[in-house]
Amino acid sequence: MAIINFGGVKEHVVTRTEFPLAKARQVLKHEVIAIIGYGVQGPAQALNLRDNGFQVIVGNRKGGKGWQRAIKDGFKPGKSLFDIDEAVRRGTVVQYLLSDAAQREMWPVVKKNLQPGAALYFSHGFSIAYKKQTGVIPPKNVDVILVAPKGSGLSVRRNFLSGAGINSSFAIEQDYTGHAKERCIALGIGIGSGFLFPTTFQREVFSDLTGERGVLMGCLAGVMEAQYATLRKHGHSPSEAFNETVEELTQSLIRLVDENGMDWMYANCSATAQRGALDWKPKFRKAVTPVFEDLYKRVATGKETVRVISSCGRKDYQQQLGKELATIRNSEMWQAGAAVRTLRPKEKARAITKDTKGVAGRKDN
């Protein structure tokens, strides 16, 4: 492993230099990788592995959306596309990529068909970290490993096609064969990870649930709505409020942060913007820290898990989700966003379509 200094703290990470794709292919040359679930992470990881030369099959409910999508992506029923039980039996690596609620529901089928010595692979620590609530307790005769890409399935595929890769964490929960770590890292490289950093199933799920509910999605959306509403309340037009709240962030400033960090972004903005940001940053931090502490406590105690299992496991969940997302989509703020997107330069739109050929327009579900 390479030793990298992260903000003064040295960490061991795995890079493509020390563990190249050729080595991953050698490690997994006799493996049959069964992708169980073809909704969010499944398509991206399956296609990336297949494109990298690994033997991949898909297991999904016959006739469902995932089944049809897998056929469109070139997987052949009876040859590389099977019902879940059959795919698990055939796999020497079983990548369990169903939703957390579906993993709980399908676990008896998966457990019954796991072969001794197989690697049971997760991309989220949820089912194992909260095993008392999920009932997902692997048998002792399999490896239990995790590779968790730090991005959606769409980003995993898009970054793979661009050659950038996406960073992933990895963990070993159970090493039955004595080769669990080697298999795990090889799979991480195979799906196109830029680099891999070690974690545990518990740390992965605690940080992931906090991040999704916090800065990455929940907090971000909530803060955007609050600023947009404030600007509109004080007489600013929808286009002005949206541009100052969302468009400038996503199309300009966040890209500067991506290039060289927050301080570099500040240094490349006006003096007025610099001063205001530096003065107000501590106020926002003080205001939201108690919310994050409450959030982390709920994650660590399993209260968020109870919410996920009880809500996402309902038969009408997709219908309810559609209503909640429609409320966001039909709000004035995001209707303004839709209008703004139509006004972006066409050259840029073509570039995005070209970069994501094969995955553009897909919806993670």
Short mmCIF file of C-alpha atoms in Angstrom, two decimals:
data_model
loop_
_atom_site.label_atom_id
_atom_site.label_comp_id
_atom_site.label_asym_id
_atom_site.label_seq_id
_atom_site.Cartn_x
_atom_site.Cartn_y
_atom_site.Cartn_z
CA MET A 1 0.00 0.00 0.00
CA ALA A 2 1.04 3.57 -0.61
CA ILE A 3 1.29 5.93 2.36
CA ILE A 4 -0.47 9.24 1.72
CA ASN A 5 -0.64 12.30 3.99
CA PHE A 6 -4.26 13.35 4.44
CA GLY A 7 -4.32 16.68 6.25
CA GLY A 8 -1.42 15.69 8.50
CA VAL A 9 -2.71 12.14 9.08
CA LYS A 10 -0.89 9.40 7.21
CA GLU A 11 -3.08 6.69 5.67
CA HIS A 12 -2.42 3.56 3.65
CA VAL A 13 -4.20 3.47 0.29
CA VAL A 14 -4.10 1.17 -2.72
CA THR A 15 -3.45 2.76 -6.12
CA ARG A 16 -3.53 1.46 -9.67
CA THR A 17 0.24 1.80 -9.81
CA GLU A 18 0.94 -0.83 -7.16
CA PHE A 19 -2.09 -2.97 -8.03
CA PRO A 20 -2.57 -2.58 -11.80
CA LEU A 21 -5.44 -4.02 -13.80
CA ALA A 22 -3.19 -6.80 -15.10
CA LYS A 23 -2.65 -8.00 -11.52
CA ALA A 24 -6.39 -7.84 -10.83
CA ARG A 25 -7.04 -9.96 -13.91
CA GLN A 26 -4.51 -12.52 -12.72
CA VAL A 27 -6.07 -12.71 -9.24
CA LEU A 28 -9.60 -13.14 -10.62
CA LYS A 29 -8.85 -15.15 -13.78
CA HIS A 30 -10.75 -18.22 -12.55
CA GLU A 31 -13.60 -16.32 -10.85
CA VAL A 32 -17.20 -16.05 -12.05
CA ILE A 33 -18.50 -12.71 -10.80
CA ALA A 34 -22.26 -12.77 -10.20
CA ILE A 35 -23.84 -9.32 -9.99
CA ILE A 36 -27.02 -9.66 -7.91
CA GLY A 37 -29.32 -6.74 -8.61
CA TYR A 38 -29.34 -4.52 -11.67
CA GLY A 39 -30.64 -1.18 -10.47
CA VAL A 40 -28.17 1.39 -9.06
CA GLN A 41 -24.63 0.03 -8.62
CA GLY A 42 -25.26 -3.24 -10.46
CA PRO A 43 -25.18 -2.01 -14.07
CA ALA A 44 -22.12 0.19 -13.58
CA GLN A 45 -20.04 -2.44 -11.80
CA ALA A 46 -21.14 -5.22 -14.14
CA LEU A 47 -20.33 -3.26 -17.28
CA ASN A 48 -17.01 -1.95 -15.94
CA LEU A 49 -15.91 -5.45 -14.94
CA ARG A 50 -17.03 -6.89 -18.28
CA ASP A 51 -15.26 -4.15 -20.21
CA ASN A 52 -12.12 -4.87 -18.19
CA GLY A 53 -12.14 -8.48 -19.28
CA PHE A 54 -13.63 -10.31 -16.28
CA GLN A 55 -16.21 -13.10 -16.46
CA VAL A 56 -19.49 -11.50 -15.36
CA ILE A 57 -23.01 -12.85 -15.01
CA VAL A 58 -26.11 -11.07 -13.71
CA GLY A 59 -28.79 -12.31 -11.33
CA ASN A 60 -32.11 -10.48 -11.22
CA ARG A 61 -35.83 -11.12 -10.96
CA LYS A 62 -36.92 -12.49 -14.31
CA GLY A 63 -38.99 -10.07 -16.36
CA GLY A 64 -38.42 -7.07 -14.10
CA LYS A 65 -36.95 -3.70 -15.07
CA GLY A 66 -33.45 -4.82 -14.13
CA TRP A 67 -33.81 -7.98 -16.23
CA GLN A 68 -34.83 -6.01 -19.30
CA ARG A 69 -32.09 -3.47 -18.73
CA ALA A 70 -29.48 -6.23 -18.47
CA ILE A 71 -30.65 -7.66 -21.80
CA LYS A 72 -30.28 -4.22 -23.39
CA ASP A 73 -26.74 -4.11 -22.00
CA GLY A 74 -25.86 -7.37 -23.74
CA PHE A 75 -26.38 -10.00 -21.05
CA LYS A 76 -28.01 -13.15 -22.46
CA PRO A 77 -30.72 -15.09 -20.59
CA GLY A 78 -29.49 -18.58 -19.79
CA LYS A 79 -25.88 -17.67 -20.63
CA SER A 80 -24.94 -14.59 -18.64
CA LEU A 81 -28.32 -13.57 -17.16
CA PHE A 82 -30.14 -15.75 -14.61
CA ASP A 83 -32.64 -15.74 -11.80
CA ILE A 84 -31.01 -14.75 -8.52
CA ASP A 85 -30.74 -18.25 -7.07
CA GLU A 86 -29.07 -19.63 -10.20
CA ALA A 87 -26.64 -16.72 -10.47
CA VAL A 88 -25.60 -17.16 -6.83
CA ARG A 89 -24.97 -20.89 -7.39
CA ARG A 90 -22.83 -20.14 -10.44
CA GLY A 91 -20.83 -17.30 -8.85
CA THR A 92 -17.51 -17.68 -7.11
CA VAL A 93 -17.81 -13.98 -6.31
CA VAL A 94 -21.34 -12.85 -5.42
CA GLN A 95 -21.70 -9.06 -5.57
CA TYR A 96 -24.81 -8.40 -3.49
CA LEU A 97 -25.95 -5.09 -4.98
CA LEU A 98 -29.68 -5.08 -4.30
CA SER A 99 -31.09 -2.20 -2.27
CA ASP A 100 -30.63 -2.53 1.50
CA ALA A 101 -34.30 -3.42 2.00
CA ALA A 102 -34.20 -5.96 -0.85
CA GLN A 103 -31.01 -7.54 0.55
CA ARG A 104 -32.90 -8.26 3.75
CA GLU A 105 -35.81 -9.76 1.82
CA MET A 106 -33.72 -11.91 -0.54
CA TRP A 107 -31.10 -13.06 1.97
CA PRO A 108 -32.63 -16.54 2.59
CA VAL A 109 -32.41 -17.26 -1.16
CA VAL A 110 -28.85 -15.96 -1.44
CA LYS A 111 -27.61 -17.73 1.70
CA LYS A 112 -29.08 -21.07 0.58
CA ASN A 113 -27.26 -20.95 -2.76
CA LEU A 114 -23.85 -19.59 -1.72
CA GLN A 115 -21.03 -22.01 -2.55
CA PRO A 116 -18.26 -22.75 0.00
CA GLY A 117 -15.24 -20.55 -0.64
CA ALA A 118 -17.22 -17.93 -2.52
CA ALA A 119 -16.63 -14.23 -1.86
CA LEU A 120 -19.76 -12.41 -0.68
CA TYR A 121 -19.23 -8.81 -1.79
CA PHE A 122 -21.10 -5.69 -0.69
CA SER A 123 -20.87 -2.06 -1.77
CA HIS A 124 -22.50 -0.78 1.41
CA GLY A 125 -21.92 -1.87 5.00
CA PHE A 126 -25.62 -1.64 5.93
CA SER A 127 -26.69 -5.29 5.91
CA ILE A 128 -23.64 -6.54 7.83
CA ALA A 129 -23.21 -3.63 10.25
CA TYR A 130 -26.88 -3.81 11.23
CA LYS A 131 -27.16 -7.59 10.97
CA LYS A 132 -29.34 -7.87 14.08
CA GLN A 133 -31.98 -5.85 12.27
CA THR A 134 -31.44 -7.15 8.74
CA GLY A 135 -30.82 -10.82 9.55
CA VAL A 136 -27.98 -10.92 6.99
CA ILE A 137 -25.52 -13.21 8.80
CA PRO A 138 -23.12 -14.90 6.32
CA PRO A 139 -22.08 -18.53 6.78
CA LYS A 140 -18.57 -19.15 8.07
CA ASN A 141 -17.32 -20.80 4.86
CA VAL A 142 -17.28 -17.70 2.63
CA ASP A 143 -15.19 -14.54 2.38
CA VAL A 144 -17.13 -11.38 3.28
CA ILE A 145 -15.74 -8.25 1.63
CA LEU A 146 -16.72 -4.71 0.72
CA VAL A 147 -15.83 -2.25 -2.03
CA ALA A 148 -17.85 0.95 -1.70
CA PRO A 149 -17.48 3.47 -4.56
CA LYS A 150 -17.84 7.06 -3.38
CA GLY A 151 -20.46 7.94 -5.94
CA SER A 152 -23.67 6.82 -7.62
CA GLY A 153 -23.75 4.03 -10.17
CA LEU A 154 -24.03 6.64 -12.91
CA SER A 155 -20.81 8.29 -11.70
CA VAL A 156 -19.03 4.94 -11.42
CA ARG A 157 -19.80 4.21 -15.07
CA ARG A 158 -19.24 7.75 -16.34
CA ASN A 159 -15.87 8.07 -14.62
CA PHE A 160 -14.84 4.67 -15.92
CA LEU A 161 -15.60 5.67 -19.50
CA SER A 162 -13.66 8.92 -19.10
CA GLY A 163 -10.68 7.09 -17.58
CA ALA A 164 -10.86 9.06 -14.32
CA GLY A 165 -12.12 6.29 -12.05
CA ILE A 166 -13.89 6.89 -8.75
CA ASN A 167 -12.42 6.48 -5.28
CA SER A 168 -13.67 3.55 -3.19
CA SER A 169 -13.30 2.24 0.35
CA PHE A 170 -12.70 -1.46 1.02
CA ALA A 171 -13.09 -3.76 4.01
CA ILE A 172 -12.61 -7.38 4.98
CA GLU A 173 -15.22 -8.73 7.41
CA GLN A 174 -14.42 -12.43 7.08
CA ASP A 175 -11.42 -14.16 5.49
CA TYR A 176 -12.32 -17.82 5.03
CA THR A 177 -10.06 -18.57 2.06
CA GLY A 178 -7.01 -16.62 3.21
CA HIS A 179 -7.24 -14.58 -0.01
CA ALA A 180 -10.12 -12.25 0.86
CA LYS A 181 -8.04 -9.07 0.81
CA GLU A 182 -6.43 -9.87 -2.53
CA ARG A 183 -9.80 -10.70 -4.06
CA CYS A 184 -11.33 -7.55 -2.60
CA ILE A 185 -8.70 -5.17 -3.95
CA ALA A 186 -8.72 -6.88 -7.34
CA LEU A 187 -12.47 -6.34 -7.57
CA GLY A 188 -12.04 -2.72 -6.54
CA ILE A 189 -9.55 -2.19 -9.34
CA GLY A 190 -11.77 -4.16 -11.71
CA ILE A 191 -14.77 -1.89 -11.22
CA GLY A 192 -12.56 1.11 -12.03
CA SER A 193 -11.62 2.59 -8.67
CA GLY A 194 -9.17 5.50 -8.82
CA PHE A 195 -7.73 4.46 -5.47
CA LEU A 196 -8.98 2.38 -2.53
CA PHE A 197 -8.77 3.25 1.15
CA PRO A 198 -9.36 0.83 4.04
CA THR A 199 -12.36 0.96 6.35
CA THR A 200 -14.68 -1.43 8.17
CA PHE A 201 -18.29 -2.31 7.38
CA GLN A 202 -19.42 -0.28 10.39
CA ARG A 203 -17.32 2.81 9.66
CA GLU A 204 -18.41 2.72 6.01
CA VAL A 205 -22.10 2.70 6.82
CA PHE A 206 -21.82 5.30 9.58
CA SER A 207 -19.97 7.74 7.32
CA ASP A 208 -22.13 6.92 4.29
CA LEU A 209 -25.49 7.40 5.99
CA THR A 210 -24.26 10.61 7.61
CA GLY A 211 -22.91 11.93 4.31
CA GLU A 212 -26.02 11.10 2.29
CA ARG A 213 -28.33 12.72 4.81
CA GLY A 214 -25.87 15.56 5.31
CA VAL A 215 -23.64 17.49 2.92
CA LEU A 216 -23.98 15.21 -0.10
CA MET A 217 -27.76 15.25 -0.46
CA GLY A 218 -30.08 16.13 2.43
CA CYS A 219 -28.25 19.16 3.79
CA LEU A 220 -27.33 20.43 0.33
CA ALA A 221 -30.91 20.31 -0.91
CA GLY A 222 -32.28 21.84 2.27
CA VAL A 223 -29.78 24.73 2.29
CA MET A 224 -30.47 25.42 -1.39
CA GLU A 225 -34.21 25.57 -0.75
CA ALA A 226 -33.70 27.93 2.20
CA GLN A 227 -31.53 30.37 0.24
CA TYR A 228 -33.77 30.28 -2.83
CA ALA A 229 -36.86 30.95 -0.70
CA THR A 230 -35.15 33.85 1.06
CA LEU A 231 -34.16 35.49 -2.22
CA ARG A 232 -37.63 35.04 -3.68
CA LYS A 233 -39.23 36.44 -0.51
CA HIS A 234 -37.21 39.61 -0.98
CA GLY A 235 -38.28 40.13 -4.59
CA HIS A 236 -35.60 38.39 -6.64
CA SER A 237 -36.74 36.63 -9.81
CA PRO A 238 -36.72 32.81 -10.11
CA SER A 239 -33.85 32.90 -12.63
CA GLU A 240 -31.76 35.17 -10.43
CA ALA A 241 -32.48 33.15 -7.27
CA PHE A 242 -31.69 29.84 -8.99
CA ASN A 243 -28.49 31.09 -10.60
CA GLU A 244 -27.18 32.50 -7.33
CA THR A 245 -28.17 29.37 -5.40
CA VAL A 246 -27.51 26.40 -7.67
CA GLU A 247 -26.17 27.22 -11.11
CA GLU A 248 -23.07 29.13 -10.03
CA LEU A 249 -22.25 26.44 -7.48
CA THR A 250 -22.58 23.46 -9.82
CA GLN A 251 -21.25 25.04 -13.01
CA SER A 252 -18.41 27.15 -11.62
CA LEU A 253 -17.40 27.23 -7.96
CA ILE A 254 -17.53 23.52 -7.10
CA ARG A 255 -15.27 22.84 -10.08
CA LEU A 256 -12.69 25.22 -8.67
CA VAL A 257 -12.89 23.38 -5.34
CA ASP A 258 -12.43 20.11 -7.22
CA GLU A 259 -9.32 21.39 -8.96
CA ASN A 260 -7.32 22.65 -5.97
CA GLY A 261 -9.40 22.94 -2.82
CA MET A 262 -11.64 25.42 -1.01
CA ASP A 263 -8.89 27.95 -0.24
CA TRP A 264 -7.92 28.03 -3.93
CA MET A 265 -11.52 28.65 -4.91
CA TYR A 266 -11.69 31.53 -2.41
CA ALA A 267 -8.41 32.94 -3.76
CA ASN A 268 -9.83 32.94 -7.29
CA CYS A 269 -13.02 34.82 -6.41
CA SER A 270 -13.54 38.52 -5.82
CA ALA A 271 -12.31 40.14 -2.59
CA THR A 272 -15.91 40.86 -1.65
CA ALA A 273 -16.86 37.19 -2.06
CA GLN A 274 -13.75 36.06 -0.15
CA ARG A 275 -14.44 38.30 2.82
CA GLY A 276 -18.10 37.40 3.02
CA ALA A 277 -17.46 33.66 2.75
CA LEU A 278 -14.75 33.69 5.42
CA ASP A 279 -16.92 35.74 7.79
CA TRP A 280 -20.08 33.66 7.36
CA LYS A 281 -18.54 30.17 7.22
CA PRO A 282 -18.14 29.92 11.04
CA LYS A 283 -21.75 31.01 11.56
CA PHE A 284 -23.09 28.27 9.30
CA ARG A 285 -20.76 25.72 10.92
CA LYS A 286 -22.01 26.66 14.40
CA ALA A 287 -25.63 26.52 13.25
CA VAL A 288 -25.48 23.06 11.65
CA THR A 289 -23.04 21.23 13.97
CA PRO A 290 -25.82 20.25 16.42
CA VAL A 291 -27.85 18.87 13.50
CA PHE A 292 -24.91 16.72 12.37
CA GLU A 293 -24.31 15.47 15.92
CA ASP A 294 -27.97 14.43 16.14
CA LEU A 295 -27.74 12.81 12.71
CA TYR A 296 -24.62 10.81 13.58
CA LYS A 297 -26.19 9.65 16.85
CA ARG A 298 -29.27 8.39 15.01
CA VAL A 299 -27.06 6.53 12.52
CA ALA A 300 -24.84 4.98 15.21
CA THR A 301 -27.77 3.84 17.36
CA GLY A 302 -29.59 2.25 14.43
CA LYS A 303 -32.60 4.57 14.46
CA GLU A 304 -31.97 5.52 10.83
CA THR A 305 -31.76 1.80 10.01
CA VAL A 306 -35.21 1.21 11.48
CA ARG A 307 -36.53 4.07 9.36
CA VAL A 308 -34.94 2.68 6.17
CA ILE A 309 -36.16 -0.88 6.72
CA SER A 310 -39.72 0.11 7.68
CA SER A 311 -40.11 2.67 4.90
CA CYS A 312 -38.16 1.24 1.97
CA GLY A 313 -39.49 -2.26 2.55
CA ARG A 314 -43.11 -1.25 2.01
CA LYS A 315 -44.80 -2.52 -1.14
CA ASP A 316 -45.96 1.00 -2.05
CA TYR A 317 -42.53 2.57 -1.49
CA GLN A 318 -41.83 3.30 -5.15
CA GLN A 319 -45.23 4.95 -5.51
CA GLN A 320 -44.64 7.09 -2.43
CA LEU A 321 -41.10 7.92 -3.60
CA GLY A 322 -42.48 9.07 -6.94
CA LYS A 323 -44.80 11.49 -5.17
CA GLU A 324 -41.99 12.92 -3.00
CA LEU A 325 -39.67 13.38 -5.97
CA ALA A 326 -42.45 14.93 -8.02
CA THR A 327 -42.93 17.52 -5.27
CA ILE A 328 -39.27 18.50 -5.62
CA ARG A 329 -39.33 18.40 -9.42
CA ASN A 330 -42.48 20.52 -9.64
CA SER A 331 -41.34 23.14 -7.13
CA GLU A 332 -40.67 26.60 -8.53
CA MET A 333 -36.96 26.32 -7.73
CA TRP A 334 -36.38 23.17 -9.76
CA GLN A 335 -38.73 24.24 -12.53
CA ALA A 336 -36.50 27.30 -12.78
CA GLY A 337 -33.55 24.92 -12.88
CA ALA A 338 -35.06 22.99 -15.78
CA ALA A 339 -35.47 26.23 -17.70
CA VAL A 340 -31.90 27.30 -16.94
CA ARG A 341 -30.53 23.97 -18.19
CA THR A 342 -32.19 24.49 -21.56
CA LEU A 343 -30.25 27.74 -21.91
CA ARG A 344 -26.81 26.21 -21.38
CA PRO A 345 -24.50 26.25 -24.45
CA LYS A 346 -25.28 23.43 -26.86
CA GLU A 347 -21.57 22.66 -27.26
CA LYS A 348 -21.46 21.72 -23.59
CA ALA A 349 -24.53 19.52 -23.88
CA ARG A 350 -22.94 17.62 -26.78
CA ALA A 351 -19.72 17.15 -24.80
CA ILE A 352 -21.63 15.65 -21.87
CA THR A 353 -23.52 13.26 -24.16
CA LYS A 354 -20.27 12.14 -25.76
CA ASP A 355 -18.51 11.60 -22.43
CA THR A 356 -21.32 9.45 -21.07
CA LYS A 357 -22.11 7.43 -24.18
CA GLY A 358 -23.83 4.26 -23.15
CA VAL A 359 -25.06 5.56 -19.79
CA ALA A 360 -26.63 8.95 -20.50
CA GLY A 361 -30.31 9.03 -19.71
CA ARG A 362 -30.28 6.04 -17.39
CA LYS A 363 -32.05 6.41 -14.11
CA ASP A 364 -30.65 4.79 -10.96
CA ASN A 365 -33.52 3.14 -9.17
#
